[in-house]
Short mmCIF file of C-alpha atoms and ligand atoms in Angstrom, two decimals:
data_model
loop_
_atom_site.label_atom_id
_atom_site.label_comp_id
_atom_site.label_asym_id
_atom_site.label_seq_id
_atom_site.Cartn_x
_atom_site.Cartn_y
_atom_site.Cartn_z
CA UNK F 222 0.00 0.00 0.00
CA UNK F 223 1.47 3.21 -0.95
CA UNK F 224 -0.06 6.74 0.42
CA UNK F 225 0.77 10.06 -0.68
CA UNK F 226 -0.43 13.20 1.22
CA UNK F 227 -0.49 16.38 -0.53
CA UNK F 228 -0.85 20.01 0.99
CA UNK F 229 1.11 23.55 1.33
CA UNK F 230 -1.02 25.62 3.26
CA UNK F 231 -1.62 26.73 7.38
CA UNK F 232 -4.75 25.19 7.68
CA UNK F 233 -4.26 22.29 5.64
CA UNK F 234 -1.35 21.30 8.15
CA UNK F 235 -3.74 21.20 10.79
CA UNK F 236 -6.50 19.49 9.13
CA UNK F 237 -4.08 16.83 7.72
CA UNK F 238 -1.79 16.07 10.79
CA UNK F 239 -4.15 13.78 12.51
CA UNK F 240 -4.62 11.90 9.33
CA UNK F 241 -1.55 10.77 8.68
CA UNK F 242 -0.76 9.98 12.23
CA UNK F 243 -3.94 7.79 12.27
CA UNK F 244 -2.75 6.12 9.26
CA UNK F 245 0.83 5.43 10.19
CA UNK F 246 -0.81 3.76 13.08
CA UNK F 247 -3.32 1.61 11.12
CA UNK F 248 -0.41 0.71 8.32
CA UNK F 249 2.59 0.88 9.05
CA UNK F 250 4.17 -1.09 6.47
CA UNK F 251 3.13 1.22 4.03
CA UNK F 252 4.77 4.12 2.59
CA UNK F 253 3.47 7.12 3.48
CA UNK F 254 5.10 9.98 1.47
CA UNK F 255 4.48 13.52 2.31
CA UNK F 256 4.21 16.60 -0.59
CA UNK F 257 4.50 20.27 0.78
CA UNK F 258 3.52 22.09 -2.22
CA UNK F 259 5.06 25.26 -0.99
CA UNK F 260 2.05 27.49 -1.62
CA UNK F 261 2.57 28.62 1.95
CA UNK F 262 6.46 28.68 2.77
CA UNK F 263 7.36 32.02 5.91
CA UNK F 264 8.32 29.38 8.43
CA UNK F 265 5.31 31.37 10.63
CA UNK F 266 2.72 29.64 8.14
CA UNK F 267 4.48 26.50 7.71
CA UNK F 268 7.63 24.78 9.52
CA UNK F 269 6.39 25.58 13.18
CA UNK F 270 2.94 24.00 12.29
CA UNK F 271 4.80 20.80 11.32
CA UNK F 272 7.04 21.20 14.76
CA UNK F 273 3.91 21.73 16.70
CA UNK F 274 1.92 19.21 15.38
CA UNK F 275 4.62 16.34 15.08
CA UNK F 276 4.21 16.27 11.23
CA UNK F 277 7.34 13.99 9.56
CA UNK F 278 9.11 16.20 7.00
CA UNK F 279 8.11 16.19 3.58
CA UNK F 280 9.43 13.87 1.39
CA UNK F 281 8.75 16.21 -1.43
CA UNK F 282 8.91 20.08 -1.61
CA UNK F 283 7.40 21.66 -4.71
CA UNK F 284 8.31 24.82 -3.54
CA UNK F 285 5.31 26.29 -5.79
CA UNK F 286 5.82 29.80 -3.44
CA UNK F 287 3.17 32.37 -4.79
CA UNK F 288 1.83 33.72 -7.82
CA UNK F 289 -1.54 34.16 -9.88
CA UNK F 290 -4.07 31.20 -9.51
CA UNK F 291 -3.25 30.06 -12.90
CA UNK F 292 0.24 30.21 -12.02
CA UNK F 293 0.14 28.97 -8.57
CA UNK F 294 -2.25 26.19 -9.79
CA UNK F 295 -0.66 25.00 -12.76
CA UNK F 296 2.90 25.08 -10.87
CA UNK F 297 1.85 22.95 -8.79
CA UNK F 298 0.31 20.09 -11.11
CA UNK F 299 3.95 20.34 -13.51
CA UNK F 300 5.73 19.25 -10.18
CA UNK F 301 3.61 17.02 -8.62
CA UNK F 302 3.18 15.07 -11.85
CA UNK F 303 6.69 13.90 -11.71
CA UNK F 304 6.36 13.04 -8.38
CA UNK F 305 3.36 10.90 -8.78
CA UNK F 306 5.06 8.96 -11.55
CA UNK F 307 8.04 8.17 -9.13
CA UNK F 308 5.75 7.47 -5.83
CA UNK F 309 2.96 5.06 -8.13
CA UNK F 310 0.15 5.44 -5.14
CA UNK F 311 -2.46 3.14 -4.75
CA UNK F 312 -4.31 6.66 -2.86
CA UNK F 313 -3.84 10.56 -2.98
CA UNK F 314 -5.19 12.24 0.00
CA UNK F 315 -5.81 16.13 -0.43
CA UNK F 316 -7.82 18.44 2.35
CA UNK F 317 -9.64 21.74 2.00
CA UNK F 318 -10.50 24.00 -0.92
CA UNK F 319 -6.84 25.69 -1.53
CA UNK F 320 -5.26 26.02 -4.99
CA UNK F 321 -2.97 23.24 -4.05
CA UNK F 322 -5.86 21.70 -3.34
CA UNK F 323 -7.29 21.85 -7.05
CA UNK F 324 -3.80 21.51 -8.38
CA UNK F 325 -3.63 17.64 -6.79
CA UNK F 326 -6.89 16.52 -7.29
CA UNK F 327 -6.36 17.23 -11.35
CA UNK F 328 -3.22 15.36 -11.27
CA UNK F 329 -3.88 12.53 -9.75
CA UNK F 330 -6.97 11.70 -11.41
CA UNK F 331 -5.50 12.82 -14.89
CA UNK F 332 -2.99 10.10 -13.98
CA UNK F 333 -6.23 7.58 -12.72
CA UNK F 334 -4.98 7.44 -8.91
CA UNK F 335 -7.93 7.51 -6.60
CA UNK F 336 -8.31 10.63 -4.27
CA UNK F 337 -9.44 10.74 -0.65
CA UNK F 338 -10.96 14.48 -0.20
CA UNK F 339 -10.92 15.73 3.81
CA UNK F 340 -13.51 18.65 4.34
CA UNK F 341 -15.42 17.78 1.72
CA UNK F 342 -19.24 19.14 0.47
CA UNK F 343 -18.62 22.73 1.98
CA UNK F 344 -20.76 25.31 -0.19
CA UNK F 345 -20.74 29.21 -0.05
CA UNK F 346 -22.59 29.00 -3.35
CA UNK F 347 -20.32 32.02 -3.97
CA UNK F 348 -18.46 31.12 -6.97
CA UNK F 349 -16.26 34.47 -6.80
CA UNK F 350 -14.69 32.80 -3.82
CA UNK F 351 -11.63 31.25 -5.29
CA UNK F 352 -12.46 28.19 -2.76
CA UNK F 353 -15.90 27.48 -4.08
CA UNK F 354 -14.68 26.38 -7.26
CA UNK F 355 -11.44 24.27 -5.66
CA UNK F 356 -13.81 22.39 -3.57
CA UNK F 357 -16.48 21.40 -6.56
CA UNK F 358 -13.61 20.14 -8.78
CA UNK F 359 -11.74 18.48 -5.66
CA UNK F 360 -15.65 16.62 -4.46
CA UNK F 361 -16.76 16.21 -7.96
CA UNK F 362 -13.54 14.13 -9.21
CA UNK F 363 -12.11 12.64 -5.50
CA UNK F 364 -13.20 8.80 -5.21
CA UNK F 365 -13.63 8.97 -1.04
CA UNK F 366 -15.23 12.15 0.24
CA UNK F 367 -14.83 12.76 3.86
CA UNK F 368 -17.86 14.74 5.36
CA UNK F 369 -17.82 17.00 8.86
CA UNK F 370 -20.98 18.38 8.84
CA UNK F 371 -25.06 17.79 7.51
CA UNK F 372 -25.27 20.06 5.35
CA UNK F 373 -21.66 18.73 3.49
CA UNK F 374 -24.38 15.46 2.99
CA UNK F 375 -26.97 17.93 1.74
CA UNK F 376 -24.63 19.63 -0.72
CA UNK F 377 -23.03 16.43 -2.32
CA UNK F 378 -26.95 15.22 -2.70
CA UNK F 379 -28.23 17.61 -4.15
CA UNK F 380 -25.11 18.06 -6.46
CA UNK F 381 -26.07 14.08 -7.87
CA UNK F 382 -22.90 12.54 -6.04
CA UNK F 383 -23.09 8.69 -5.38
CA UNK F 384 -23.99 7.89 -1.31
CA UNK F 385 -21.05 5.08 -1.63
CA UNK F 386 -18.54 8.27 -2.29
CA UNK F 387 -19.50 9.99 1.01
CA UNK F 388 -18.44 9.45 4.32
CA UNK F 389 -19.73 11.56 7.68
CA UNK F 390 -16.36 11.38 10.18
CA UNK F 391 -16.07 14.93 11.81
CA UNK F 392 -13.54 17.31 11.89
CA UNK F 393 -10.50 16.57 11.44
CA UNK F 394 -8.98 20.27 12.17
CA UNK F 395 -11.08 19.74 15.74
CA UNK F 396 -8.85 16.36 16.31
CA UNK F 397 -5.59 18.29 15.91
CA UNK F 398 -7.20 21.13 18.49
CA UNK F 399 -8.68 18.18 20.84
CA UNK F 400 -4.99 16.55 20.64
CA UNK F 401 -3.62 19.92 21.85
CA UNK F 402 -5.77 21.30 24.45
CA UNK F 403 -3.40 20.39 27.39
CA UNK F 404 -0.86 22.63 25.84
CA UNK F 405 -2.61 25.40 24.60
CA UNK F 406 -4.68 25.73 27.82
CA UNK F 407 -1.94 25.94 29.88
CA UNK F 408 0.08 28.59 27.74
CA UNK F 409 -1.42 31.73 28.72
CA UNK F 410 -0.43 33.35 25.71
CA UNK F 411 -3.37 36.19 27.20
CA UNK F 412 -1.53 37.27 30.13
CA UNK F 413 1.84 37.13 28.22
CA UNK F 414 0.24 40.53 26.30
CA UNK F 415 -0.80 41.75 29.31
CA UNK F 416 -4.68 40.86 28.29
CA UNK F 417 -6.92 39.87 30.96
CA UNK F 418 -8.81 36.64 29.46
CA UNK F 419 -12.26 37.26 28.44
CA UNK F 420 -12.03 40.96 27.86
CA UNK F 421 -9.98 41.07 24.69
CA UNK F 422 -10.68 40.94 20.84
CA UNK F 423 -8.67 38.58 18.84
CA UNK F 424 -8.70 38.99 15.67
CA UNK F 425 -7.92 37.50 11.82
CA UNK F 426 -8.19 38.83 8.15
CA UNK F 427 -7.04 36.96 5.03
CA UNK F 428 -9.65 36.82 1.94
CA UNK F 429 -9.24 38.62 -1.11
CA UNK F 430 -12.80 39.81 -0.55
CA UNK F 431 -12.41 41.84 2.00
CA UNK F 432 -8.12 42.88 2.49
CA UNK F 433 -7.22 42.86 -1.56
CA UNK F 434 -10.13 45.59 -2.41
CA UNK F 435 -11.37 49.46 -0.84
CA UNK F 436 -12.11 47.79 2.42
CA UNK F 437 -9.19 47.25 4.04
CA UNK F 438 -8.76 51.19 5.45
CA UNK F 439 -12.20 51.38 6.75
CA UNK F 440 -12.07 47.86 8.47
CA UNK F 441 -9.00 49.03 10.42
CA UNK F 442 -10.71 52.43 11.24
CA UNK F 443 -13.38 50.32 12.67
CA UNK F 444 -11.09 48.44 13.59
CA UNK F 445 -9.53 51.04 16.09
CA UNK F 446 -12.57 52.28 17.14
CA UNK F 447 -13.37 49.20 18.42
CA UNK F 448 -10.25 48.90 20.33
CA UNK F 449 -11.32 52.09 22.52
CA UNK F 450 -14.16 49.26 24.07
CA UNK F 451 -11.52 46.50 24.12
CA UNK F 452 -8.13 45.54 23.30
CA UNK F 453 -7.91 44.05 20.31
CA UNK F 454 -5.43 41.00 19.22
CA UNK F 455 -4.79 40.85 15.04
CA UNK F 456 -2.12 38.66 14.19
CA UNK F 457 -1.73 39.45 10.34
CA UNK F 458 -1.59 37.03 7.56
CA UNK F 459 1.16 38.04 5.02
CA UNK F 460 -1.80 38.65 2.50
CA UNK F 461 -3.08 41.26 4.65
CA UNK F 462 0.28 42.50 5.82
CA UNK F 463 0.95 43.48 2.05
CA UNK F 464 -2.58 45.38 1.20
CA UNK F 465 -1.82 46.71 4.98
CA UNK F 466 1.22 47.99 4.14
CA UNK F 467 -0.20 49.18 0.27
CA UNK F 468 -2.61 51.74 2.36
CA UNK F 469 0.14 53.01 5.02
CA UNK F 470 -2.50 53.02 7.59
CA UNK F 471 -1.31 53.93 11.13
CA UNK F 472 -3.47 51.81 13.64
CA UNK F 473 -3.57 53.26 17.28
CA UNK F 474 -4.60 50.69 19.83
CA UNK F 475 -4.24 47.74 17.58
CA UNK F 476 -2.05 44.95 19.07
CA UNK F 477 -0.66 44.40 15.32
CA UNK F 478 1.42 41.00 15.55
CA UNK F 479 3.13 38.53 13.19
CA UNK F 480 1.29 35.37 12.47
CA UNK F 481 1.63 33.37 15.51
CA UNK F 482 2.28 29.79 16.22
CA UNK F 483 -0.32 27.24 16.62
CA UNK F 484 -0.46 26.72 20.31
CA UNK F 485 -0.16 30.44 21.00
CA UNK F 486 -3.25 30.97 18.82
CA UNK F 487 -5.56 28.56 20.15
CA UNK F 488 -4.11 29.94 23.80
CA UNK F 489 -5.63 33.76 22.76
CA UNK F 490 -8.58 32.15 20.73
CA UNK F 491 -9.87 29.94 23.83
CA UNK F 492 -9.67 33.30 26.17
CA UNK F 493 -10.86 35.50 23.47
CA UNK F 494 -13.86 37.43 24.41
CA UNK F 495 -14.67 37.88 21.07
CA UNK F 496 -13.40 36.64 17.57
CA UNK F 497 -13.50 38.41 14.55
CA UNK F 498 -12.72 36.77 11.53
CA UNK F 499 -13.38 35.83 7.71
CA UNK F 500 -11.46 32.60 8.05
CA UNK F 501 -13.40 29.00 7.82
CA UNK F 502 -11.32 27.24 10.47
CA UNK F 503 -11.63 29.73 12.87
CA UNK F 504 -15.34 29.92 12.60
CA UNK F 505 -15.27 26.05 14.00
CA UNK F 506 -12.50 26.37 16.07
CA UNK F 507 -14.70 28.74 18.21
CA UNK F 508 -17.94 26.64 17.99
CA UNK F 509 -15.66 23.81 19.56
CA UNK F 510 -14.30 25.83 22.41
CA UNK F 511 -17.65 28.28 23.02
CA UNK F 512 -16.45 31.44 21.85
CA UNK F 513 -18.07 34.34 20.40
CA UNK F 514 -17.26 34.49 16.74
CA UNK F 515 -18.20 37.71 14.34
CA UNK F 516 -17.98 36.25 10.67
CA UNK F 517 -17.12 39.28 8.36
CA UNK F 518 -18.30 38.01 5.34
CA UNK F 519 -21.74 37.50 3.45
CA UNK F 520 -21.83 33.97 3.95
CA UNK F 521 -20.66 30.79 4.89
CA UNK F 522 -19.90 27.65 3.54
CA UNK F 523 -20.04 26.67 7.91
CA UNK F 524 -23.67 27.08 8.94
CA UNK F 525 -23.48 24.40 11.32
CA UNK F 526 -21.50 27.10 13.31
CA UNK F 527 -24.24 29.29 12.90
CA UNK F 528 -26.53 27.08 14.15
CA UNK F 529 -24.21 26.02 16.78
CA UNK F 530 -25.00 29.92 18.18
CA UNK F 531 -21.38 30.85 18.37
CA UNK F 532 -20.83 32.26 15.46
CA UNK F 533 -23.18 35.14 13.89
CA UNK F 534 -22.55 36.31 10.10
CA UNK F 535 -21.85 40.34 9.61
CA UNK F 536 -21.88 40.52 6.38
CA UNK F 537 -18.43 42.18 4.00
CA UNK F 538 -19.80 45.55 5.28
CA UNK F 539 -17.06 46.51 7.81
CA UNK F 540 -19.27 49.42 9.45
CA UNK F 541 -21.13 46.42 11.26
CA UNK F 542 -17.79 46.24 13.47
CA UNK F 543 -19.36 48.88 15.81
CA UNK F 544 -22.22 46.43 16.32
CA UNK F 545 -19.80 43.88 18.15
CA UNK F 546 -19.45 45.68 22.12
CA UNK F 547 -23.34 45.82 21.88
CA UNK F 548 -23.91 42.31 20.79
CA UNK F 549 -21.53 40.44 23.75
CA UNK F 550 -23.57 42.34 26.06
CA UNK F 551 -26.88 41.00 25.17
CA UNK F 552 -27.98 38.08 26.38
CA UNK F 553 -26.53 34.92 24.47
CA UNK F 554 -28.08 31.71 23.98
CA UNK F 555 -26.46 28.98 26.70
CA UNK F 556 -23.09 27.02 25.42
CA UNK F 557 -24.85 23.96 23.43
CA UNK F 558 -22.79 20.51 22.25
CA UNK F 559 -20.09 20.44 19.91
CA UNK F 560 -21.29 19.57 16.63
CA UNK F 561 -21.67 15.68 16.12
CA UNK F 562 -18.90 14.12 15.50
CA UNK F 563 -16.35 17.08 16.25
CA UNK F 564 -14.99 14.61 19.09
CA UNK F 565 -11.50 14.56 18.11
CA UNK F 566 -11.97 11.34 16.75
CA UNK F 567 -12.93 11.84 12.97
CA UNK F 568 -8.96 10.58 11.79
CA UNK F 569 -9.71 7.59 13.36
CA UNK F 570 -13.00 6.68 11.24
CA UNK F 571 -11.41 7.80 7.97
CA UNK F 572 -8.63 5.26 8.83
CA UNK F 573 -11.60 2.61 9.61
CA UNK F 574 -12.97 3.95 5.93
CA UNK F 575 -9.96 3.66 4.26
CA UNK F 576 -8.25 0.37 6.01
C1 UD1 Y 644 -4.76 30.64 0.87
C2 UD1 Y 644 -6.04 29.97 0.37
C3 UD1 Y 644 -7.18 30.29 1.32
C4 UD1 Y 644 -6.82 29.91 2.75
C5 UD1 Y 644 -5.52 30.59 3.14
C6 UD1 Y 644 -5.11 30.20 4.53
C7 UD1 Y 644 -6.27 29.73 -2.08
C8 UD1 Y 644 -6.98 30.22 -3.28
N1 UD1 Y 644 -6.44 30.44 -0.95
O1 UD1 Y 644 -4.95 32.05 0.82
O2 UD1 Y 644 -8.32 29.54 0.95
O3 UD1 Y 644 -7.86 30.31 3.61
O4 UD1 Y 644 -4.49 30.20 2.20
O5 UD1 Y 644 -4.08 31.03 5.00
O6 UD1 Y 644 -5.57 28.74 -2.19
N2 UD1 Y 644 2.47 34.95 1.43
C9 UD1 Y 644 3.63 35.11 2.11
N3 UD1 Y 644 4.16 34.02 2.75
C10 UD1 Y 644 3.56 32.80 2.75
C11 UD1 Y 644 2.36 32.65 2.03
C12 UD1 Y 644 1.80 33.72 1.38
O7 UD1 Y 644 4.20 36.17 2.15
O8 UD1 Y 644 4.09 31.85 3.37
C13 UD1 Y 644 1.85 36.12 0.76
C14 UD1 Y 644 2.27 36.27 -0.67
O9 UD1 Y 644 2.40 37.61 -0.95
C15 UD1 Y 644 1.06 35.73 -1.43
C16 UD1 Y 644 -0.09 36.09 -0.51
O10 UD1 Y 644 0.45 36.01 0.82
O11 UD1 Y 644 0.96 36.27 -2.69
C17 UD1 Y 644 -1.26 35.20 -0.65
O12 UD1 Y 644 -0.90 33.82 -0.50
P1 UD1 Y 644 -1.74 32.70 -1.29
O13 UD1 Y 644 -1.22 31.36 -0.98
O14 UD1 Y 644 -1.90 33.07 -2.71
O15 UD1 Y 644 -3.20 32.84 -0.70
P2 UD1 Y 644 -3.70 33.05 0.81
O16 UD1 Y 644 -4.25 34.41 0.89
O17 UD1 Y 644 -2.69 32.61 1.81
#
């Protein structure tokens, strides 16, 4: 049995990790060959996820780096081609909706090698999102879709996709946070910025939607004006840190930070009082650990973490910012389960899938 895993971006690390430890576990006669793609490559978005999460070094960089989604895309398949040839898998496992995403799932079945798909059946049913159309290609042509949610079951059904193709595990990026919650609990990465826990914003901004267009300036006005009811956390994605940069914006009470490590992120995220975000990870990270989330975007491709009652949906407008002080202090629906399934066991049944 031959396995290769292939992914190159922050998330993706996380989502992954757990996989490939469950299936080292289950076979470990087989070869299990990792493929960085290099989409993401700052060692803040990449090397100290695989420290922190135990991740074996790749056995293949593609060093794809950045670039234009054609470019970044098509990169990608040139030098993963070659390395498919080389590895002959009997199974290609690819997570999320990224361009490296895309990229592997056209090799590999250009090249007939079945594909496993983690985090699969998410819809925005916004196909200007450059992730909408990764994850219809990667569920549409991937052999063994693994499901975390109902409405991922909903979506593939009503696409016309085959019930033998689909399988409900969980969450696989709640495994890898389950797996660390003794460290990150104990980290108190909150008092380490002088931030009382529970009384701070933290928070993250990455899609093109909102940080590559006229947004950006007003968002960190509103931004700042938030930060005179709280203090507020933003770590800054590189993306951001560019378009940031672009609009030489001076931001007064902003804790303006690096992108941090995993464990140090989950630390401020489980104290958070409130989150504010347009990432899709984060969205469930806080439905797993009961926090507050503010979703700056017009929709999600997560409503179970809408449903969930932790996370409420803004909309792209950033003037809906000010709304946040006035929102924590109304009353809030009680703390309700965990979605099913996000146990920190969902690795485990796609090994028992795939095994
Ligand atoms: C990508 C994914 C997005 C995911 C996000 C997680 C796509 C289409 N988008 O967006 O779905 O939510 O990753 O973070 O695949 N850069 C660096 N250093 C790095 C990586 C990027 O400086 O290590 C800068 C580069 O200027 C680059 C820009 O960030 O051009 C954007 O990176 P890119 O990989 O194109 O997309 P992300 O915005 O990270």
């Amino acid at each position: 049995m031959r396995i290769v895993y292939v992914f190159g971006t922050r998330p993706n690390f996380v989502k992954t990790a757990p996989v490939i430890a469950a299936l080292r576990e289950r076979l470990p006669d087989a070869r299990h060959a990792i493929v960085h793609t290099g989409q993401h490559y700052d060692r803040a978005m990449s090397e100290v996820f695989f420290e922190e999460l135990g991740v074996p070094a790749p056995d293949h960089m593609l060093e794809v780096g950045s670039g234009s989604h054609a470019v970044q895309t098509a990169r990608t398949m040139e030098r993963l081609e070659p390395v498919l040839e080389a590895e002959r898998p009997d199974l290609v496992i690819v997570p999320g909706d990224v361009n490296s995403t895309l990229a592997a799932v056209l090799t590999a079945t250009k090249m007939q090698i079945p594909v496993a798909h983690i985090e699969s059946g998410l819809r925005s049913f916004d196909r200007t999102m450059p992730e909408e159309v990764n994850r219809i290609v990667a569920d549409e042509f991937s052999e063994h879709l693994f499901l975390h949610s109902d409405e991922a079951v909903e979506n593939l059904r009503a696409e016309g996709i085959a019930e033998e193709r689909m399988h409900f595990v969980g969450n696989t990026m709640i495994d890898t946070l389950v797996a660390l919650e003794g460290r990150f609990r104990g980290a108190g990465a909150a008092a380490g910025l002088g931030l009382e826990p529970g009384a701070y914003a933290l928070v993250t901004l990455h899609r093109p939607a909102l940080v590559d267009g006229e947004l950006l300036p007003e968002t960190m006005r509103r931004l700042g004006e938030l930060a005179a009811a709280m203090p507020v956390v933003f770590p800054v994605h590189p993306r951001t840190r560019q378009r940031m940069e672009g609009a030489s914006a001076e931001h007064p009470g902003l804790l303006l930070s690096e992108p941090l490590g995993y464990v140090e992120f989950l630390s401020l995220l489980a104290d958070a009082g409130a989150v504010l975000t347009d990432s899709g990870g984060i969205q469930e990270e806080t439905t797993y650990l009961g926090v507050p989330c503010f979703t700056l975007r017009d929709n999600t491709e997560r409503p179970v973490t809408i449903r969930a009652g932790t996370n409420t949906l803004l909309g792209l407008d950033p003037a809906a910012i000010a709304a946040i002080p006035q929102a924590l202090s109304a009353p809030r629906p009680a703390r309700t389960e965990p979605p099913p399934l996000w146990d920190g066991r969902a690795a485990e049944r796609i090994a028992d899938v795939l095994t």
